Structures are given as structure tokens and as C-alpha cells.
Short mmCIF file of C-alpha atoms and ligand atoms in Angstrom, two decimals:
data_model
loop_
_atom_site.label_atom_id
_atom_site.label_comp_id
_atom_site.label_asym_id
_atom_site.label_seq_id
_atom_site.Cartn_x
_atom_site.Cartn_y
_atom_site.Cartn_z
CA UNK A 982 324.53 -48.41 92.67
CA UNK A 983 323.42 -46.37 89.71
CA UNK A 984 321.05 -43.24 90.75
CA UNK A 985 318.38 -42.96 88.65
CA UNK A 986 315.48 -40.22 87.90
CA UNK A 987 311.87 -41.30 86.80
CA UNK A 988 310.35 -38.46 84.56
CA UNK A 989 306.24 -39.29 84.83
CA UNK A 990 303.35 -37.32 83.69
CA UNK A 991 300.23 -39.56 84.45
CA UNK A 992 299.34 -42.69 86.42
CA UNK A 993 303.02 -43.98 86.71
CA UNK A 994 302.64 -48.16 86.41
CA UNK A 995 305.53 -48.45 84.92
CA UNK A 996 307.23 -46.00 87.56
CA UNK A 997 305.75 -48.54 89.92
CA UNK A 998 307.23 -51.64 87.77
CA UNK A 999 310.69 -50.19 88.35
CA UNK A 1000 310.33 -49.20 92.21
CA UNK A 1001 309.30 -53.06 92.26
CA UNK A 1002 311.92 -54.25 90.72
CA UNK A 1003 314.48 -52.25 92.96
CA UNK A 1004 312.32 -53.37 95.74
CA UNK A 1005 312.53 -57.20 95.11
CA UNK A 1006 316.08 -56.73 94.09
CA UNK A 1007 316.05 -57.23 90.78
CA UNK A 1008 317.44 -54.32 89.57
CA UNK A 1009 320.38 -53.27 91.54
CA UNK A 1010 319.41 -49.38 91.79
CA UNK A 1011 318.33 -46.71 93.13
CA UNK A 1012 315.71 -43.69 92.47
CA UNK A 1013 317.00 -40.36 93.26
CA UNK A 1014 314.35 -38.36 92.46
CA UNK A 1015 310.82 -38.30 90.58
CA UNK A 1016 310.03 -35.61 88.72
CA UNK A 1017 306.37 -34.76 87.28
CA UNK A 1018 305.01 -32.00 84.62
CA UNK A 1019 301.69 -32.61 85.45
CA UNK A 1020 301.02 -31.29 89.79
CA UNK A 1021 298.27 -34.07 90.41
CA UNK A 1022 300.06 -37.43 88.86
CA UNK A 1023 299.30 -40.37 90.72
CA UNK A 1024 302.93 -41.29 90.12
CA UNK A 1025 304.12 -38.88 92.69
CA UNK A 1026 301.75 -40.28 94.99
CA UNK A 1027 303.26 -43.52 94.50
CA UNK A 1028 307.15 -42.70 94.87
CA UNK A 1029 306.26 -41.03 98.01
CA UNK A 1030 304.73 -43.79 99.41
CA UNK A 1031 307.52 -45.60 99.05
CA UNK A 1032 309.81 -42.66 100.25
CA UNK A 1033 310.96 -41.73 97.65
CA UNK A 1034 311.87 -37.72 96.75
CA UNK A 1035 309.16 -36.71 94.25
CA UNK A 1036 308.73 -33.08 93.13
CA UNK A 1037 306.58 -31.32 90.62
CA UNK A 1038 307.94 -28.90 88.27
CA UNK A 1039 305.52 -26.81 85.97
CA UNK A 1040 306.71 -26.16 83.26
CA UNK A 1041 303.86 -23.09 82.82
CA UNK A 1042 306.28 -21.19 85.31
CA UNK A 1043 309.05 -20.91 82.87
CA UNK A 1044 309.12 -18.50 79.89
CA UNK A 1045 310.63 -21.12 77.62
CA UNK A 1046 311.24 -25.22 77.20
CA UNK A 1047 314.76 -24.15 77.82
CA UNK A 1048 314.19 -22.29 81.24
CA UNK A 1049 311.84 -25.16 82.08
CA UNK A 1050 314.30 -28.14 80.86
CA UNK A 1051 317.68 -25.85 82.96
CA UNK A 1052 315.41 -26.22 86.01
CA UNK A 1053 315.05 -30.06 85.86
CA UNK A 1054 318.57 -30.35 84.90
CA UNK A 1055 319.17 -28.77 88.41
CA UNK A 1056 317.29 -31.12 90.05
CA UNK A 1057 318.86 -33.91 88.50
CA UNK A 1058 322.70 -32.48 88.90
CA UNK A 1059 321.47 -32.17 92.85
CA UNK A 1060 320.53 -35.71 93.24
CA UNK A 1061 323.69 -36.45 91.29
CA UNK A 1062 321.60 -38.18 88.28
CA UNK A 1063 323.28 -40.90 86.28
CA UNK A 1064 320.48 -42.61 84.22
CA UNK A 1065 316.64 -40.79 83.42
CA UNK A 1066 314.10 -42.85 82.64
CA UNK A 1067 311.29 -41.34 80.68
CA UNK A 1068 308.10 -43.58 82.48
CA UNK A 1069 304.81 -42.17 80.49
CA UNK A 1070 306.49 -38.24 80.56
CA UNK A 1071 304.09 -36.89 77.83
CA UNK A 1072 306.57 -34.01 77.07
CA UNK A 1073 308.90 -33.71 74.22
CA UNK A 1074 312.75 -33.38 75.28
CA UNK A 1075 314.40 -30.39 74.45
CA UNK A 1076 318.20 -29.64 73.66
CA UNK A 1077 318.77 -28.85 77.58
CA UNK A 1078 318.20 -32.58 78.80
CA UNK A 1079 319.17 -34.04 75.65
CA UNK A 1080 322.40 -32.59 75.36
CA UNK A 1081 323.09 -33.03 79.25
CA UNK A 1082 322.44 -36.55 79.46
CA UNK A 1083 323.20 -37.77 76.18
CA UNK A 1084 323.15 -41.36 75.44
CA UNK A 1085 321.59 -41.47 79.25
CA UNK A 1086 317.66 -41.43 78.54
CA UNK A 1087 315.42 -44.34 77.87
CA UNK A 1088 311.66 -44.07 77.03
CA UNK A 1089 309.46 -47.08 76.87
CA UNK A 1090 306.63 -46.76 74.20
CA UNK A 1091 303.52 -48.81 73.75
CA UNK A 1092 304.04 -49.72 70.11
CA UNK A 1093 306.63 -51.54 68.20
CA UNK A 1094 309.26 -48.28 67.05
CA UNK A 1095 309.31 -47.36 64.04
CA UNK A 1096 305.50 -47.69 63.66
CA UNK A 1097 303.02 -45.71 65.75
CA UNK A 1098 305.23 -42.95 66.78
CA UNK A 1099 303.39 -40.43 69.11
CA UNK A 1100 300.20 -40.59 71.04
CA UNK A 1101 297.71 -42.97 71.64
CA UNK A 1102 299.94 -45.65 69.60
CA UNK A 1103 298.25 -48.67 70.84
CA UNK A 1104 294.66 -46.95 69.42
CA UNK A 1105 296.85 -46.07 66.30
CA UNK A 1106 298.23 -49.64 66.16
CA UNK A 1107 294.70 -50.94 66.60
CA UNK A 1108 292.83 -48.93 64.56
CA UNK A 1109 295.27 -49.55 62.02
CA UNK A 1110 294.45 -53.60 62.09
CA UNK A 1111 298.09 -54.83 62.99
CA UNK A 1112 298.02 -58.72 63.83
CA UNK A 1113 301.12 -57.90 66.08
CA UNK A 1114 301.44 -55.16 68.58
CA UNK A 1115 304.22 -54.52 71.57
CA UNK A 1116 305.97 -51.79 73.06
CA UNK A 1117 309.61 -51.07 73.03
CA UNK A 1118 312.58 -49.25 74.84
CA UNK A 1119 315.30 -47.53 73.19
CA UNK A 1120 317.79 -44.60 73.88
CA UNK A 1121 316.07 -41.20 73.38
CA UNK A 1122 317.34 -38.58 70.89
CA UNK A 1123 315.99 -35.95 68.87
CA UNK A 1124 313.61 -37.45 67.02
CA UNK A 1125 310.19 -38.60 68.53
CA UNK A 1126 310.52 -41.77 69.87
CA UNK A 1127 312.98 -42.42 67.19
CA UNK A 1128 316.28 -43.19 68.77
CA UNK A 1129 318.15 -46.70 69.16
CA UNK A 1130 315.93 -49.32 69.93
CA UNK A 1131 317.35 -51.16 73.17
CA UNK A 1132 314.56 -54.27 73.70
CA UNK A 1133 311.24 -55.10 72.09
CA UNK A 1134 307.87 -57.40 73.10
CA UNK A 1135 305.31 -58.42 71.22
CA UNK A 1136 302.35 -59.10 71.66
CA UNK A 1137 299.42 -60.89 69.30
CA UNK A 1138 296.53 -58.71 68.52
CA UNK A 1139 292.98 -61.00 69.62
CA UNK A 1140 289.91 -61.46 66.87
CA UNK A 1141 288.10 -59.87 70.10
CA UNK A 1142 290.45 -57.46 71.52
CA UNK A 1143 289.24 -54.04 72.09
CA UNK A 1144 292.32 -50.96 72.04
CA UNK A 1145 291.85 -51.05 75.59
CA UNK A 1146 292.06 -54.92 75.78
CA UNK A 1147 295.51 -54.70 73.92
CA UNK A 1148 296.74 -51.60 75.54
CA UNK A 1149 296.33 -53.47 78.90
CA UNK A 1150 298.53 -56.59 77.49
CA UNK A 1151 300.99 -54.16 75.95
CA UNK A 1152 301.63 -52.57 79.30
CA UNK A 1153 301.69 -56.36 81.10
CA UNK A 1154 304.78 -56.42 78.35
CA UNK A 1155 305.95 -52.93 79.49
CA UNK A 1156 306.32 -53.18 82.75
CA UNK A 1157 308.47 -56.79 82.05
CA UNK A 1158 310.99 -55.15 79.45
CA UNK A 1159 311.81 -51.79 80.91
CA UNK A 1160 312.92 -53.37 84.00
CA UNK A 1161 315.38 -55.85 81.49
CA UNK A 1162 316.67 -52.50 79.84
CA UNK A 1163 317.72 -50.62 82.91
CA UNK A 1164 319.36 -53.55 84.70
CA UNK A 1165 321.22 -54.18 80.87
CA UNK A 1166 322.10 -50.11 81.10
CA UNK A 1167 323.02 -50.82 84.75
CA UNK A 1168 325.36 -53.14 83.90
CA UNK A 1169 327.19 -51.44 80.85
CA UNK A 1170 325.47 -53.83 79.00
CA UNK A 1171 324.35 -51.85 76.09
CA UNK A 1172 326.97 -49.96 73.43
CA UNK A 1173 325.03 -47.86 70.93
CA UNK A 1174 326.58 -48.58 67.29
CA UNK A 1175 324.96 -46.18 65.17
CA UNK A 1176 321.48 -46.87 65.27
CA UNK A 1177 321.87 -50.50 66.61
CA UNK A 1178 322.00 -51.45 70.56
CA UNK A 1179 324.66 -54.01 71.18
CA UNK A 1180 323.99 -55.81 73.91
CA UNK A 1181 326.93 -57.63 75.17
CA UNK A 1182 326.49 -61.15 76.84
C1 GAR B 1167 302.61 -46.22 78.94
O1 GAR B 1167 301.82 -47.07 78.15
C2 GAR B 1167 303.79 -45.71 78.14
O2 GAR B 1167 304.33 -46.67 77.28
C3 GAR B 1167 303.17 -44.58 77.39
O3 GAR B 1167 302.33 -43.95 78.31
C4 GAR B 1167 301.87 -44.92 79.25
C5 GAR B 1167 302.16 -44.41 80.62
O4 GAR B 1167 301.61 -45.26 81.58
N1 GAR B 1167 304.15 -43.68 76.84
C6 GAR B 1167 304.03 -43.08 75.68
O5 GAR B 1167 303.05 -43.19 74.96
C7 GAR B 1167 305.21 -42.22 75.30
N2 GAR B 1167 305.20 -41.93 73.91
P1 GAR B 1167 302.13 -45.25 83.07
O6 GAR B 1167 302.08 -43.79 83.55
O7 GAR B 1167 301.12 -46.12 83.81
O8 GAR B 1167 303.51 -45.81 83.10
#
């Protein structure tokens, strides 16, 4: 069973969507450890109310993204981490994680990669007047939310959708796909091929 570590920063429903999906035996998996930058996340709350080891780390204790980024790696090697899952972590990855777990991080994002990179990119995505919207999970790598894209949703922008209307049908979508693309990890599914995701039948 692959051990997995949720990195969260906020509310955690898609943390939630993936405890669920462990829960009702979907996905065939287990999560070591959930680890927050922000002390007060309601996503600790909810791994620990479903037992589940959940620490804080601040990241305002360490001189330096690299001291910071050396101390979650140690609490990732303890729990014997194979996969992380980034789940609404609002922090940028440094060389420390990415280099550790290479090829072994997923983010989900509420916008359909490459357009509306960054924050807020269901407002962005709005604002902008798209007649399509969606969110998407791929392999994290340098870039901001730039690396391989693994699966995408989308979803039809309304005449009388509001950004928060849309935002709440993009996360229906999230919490659907990034279940899909951990179970297709968990499975050696996936084989990155330059900047395409193979997934193999
Ligand atoms: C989700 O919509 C996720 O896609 C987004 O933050 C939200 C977290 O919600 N992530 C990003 O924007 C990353 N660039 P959650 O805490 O309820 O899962």
C-alpha cells in the first residue's frame, strides 16, 4: 500500500476527498502524515479526526526555504513517504522537496494548466470571460504549476455564474479527478515522456 503525505495550507476539501476515497476503498492507500504551513488549518483538524498523524511546521522558525523544506523532508523520510500530494499547500516548492521526491509530487489546481497559473485562478479564469473552466493535476516541477499535466475536467462557465458559483463546481470536479490521479500513480499507471503523461491502460 503506497504511503502517502498530504501537504495543506487552508480548509483541506480536497484532503478530505482523498481520506474518502481511502476510506470507501477506492484508492488503495494510505496517509502517513499531514503536514500544514499555516498552525490553524482546518485540514489538520480533519486528518485528526480521522486519526490520522497531522503536524504543523512553520516555516517562520527556519532561517531559510531550505532549512524549512530539510525539516519537512524529515518528516516525510520518518513516515517513510512514497507519494506527496500538494492538497491547496499555498507555498512554492523549493529545490529541497523537489529534488528529494522528484517525479513524486502532484498538485491539483483550479484552472485548466497552462492558463491561470497562480492564485485565485478561478477569479482569474472568470474575470477573464472563459466559456470553459476546470482544474487539473499534473506532476510538480520547477515551474509554477507548470509541470506534466496528469488529468484534466472541465467545466462550462454559466450566463449567471458568479467566481464563487464556478469555483464551487470546479472543486465538485477537483475532488473527482485527484482521487483518479493518485489511484493511476498508485498503480504505476502514469510514465512521464517529456512533458506528456502516459497513462497506460
Ligand atoms: C483548491 O481549489 C485547490 O485547487 C487550490 O486551492 C484550493 C484548496 O482548497 N490550489 C491552488 O490554487 C494551488 N495553486 P482545499 O483546501 O479545500 O482543498
Amino acid at each position: 500500500m503506497i504511503r502517502i503525505a498530504v501537504l495543506v495550507s487552508g480548509r483541506g476539501s480536497n484532503l478530505q476527498a482523498i481520506i474518502d476515497s481511502i476510506e470507501n476503498k477506492y484508492l488503495h492507500a494510505q496517509i502517513s502524515v499531514v503536514i500544514s504551513d499555516i498552525g490553524d488549518a482546518y485540514a489538520l483538524e480533519r486528518a485528526r479526526k480521522h486519526g490520522i498523524n497531522a503536524v504543523h511546521i512553520d516555516p517562520g522558525k527556519f532561517a531559510s526555504k531550505a532549512s524549512y523544506e530539510a525539516e519537512v523532508l524529515k518528516t516525510l523520510n520518518s513516515h517513510n513517504v512514497q507519494l506527496v500530494l500538494l492538497a491547496g499547500y499555498m507555498k512554492i516548492l523549493g529545490k529541497t522537496l523537489l529534488t528529494a521526491y522528484k517525479d513524486r509530487i502532484l498538485n491539483i489546481h483550479p484552472a485548466l494548466l497552462p492558463a491561470f497559473p497562480g492564485l485565485h485562478a478561478q477569479e482569474q479564469a472568470f474575470k477573464h470571460g472563459v466559456k470553459v473552466a476546470g482544474c487539473t493535476v499534473h506532476f510538480v516541477d520547477e515551474e509554477l504549476d507548470g509541470g506534466p499535466i496528469i488529468l484534466q475536467k472541465c467545466v462550462e462557465v454559466k450566463e449567471d455564474d458568479t467566481a464563487q458559483t464556478l469555483a464551487d463546481r470546479i472543486l465538485e470536479q477537483e475532488h473527482k479527478i485527484y482521487p483518479e490521479a493518485i489511484k493511476l500513480f498508485a498503480e504505476n499507471k502514469l510514465r512521464i515522456e517529456g512533458r506528456k503523461v502516459k497513462i497506460i491502460k
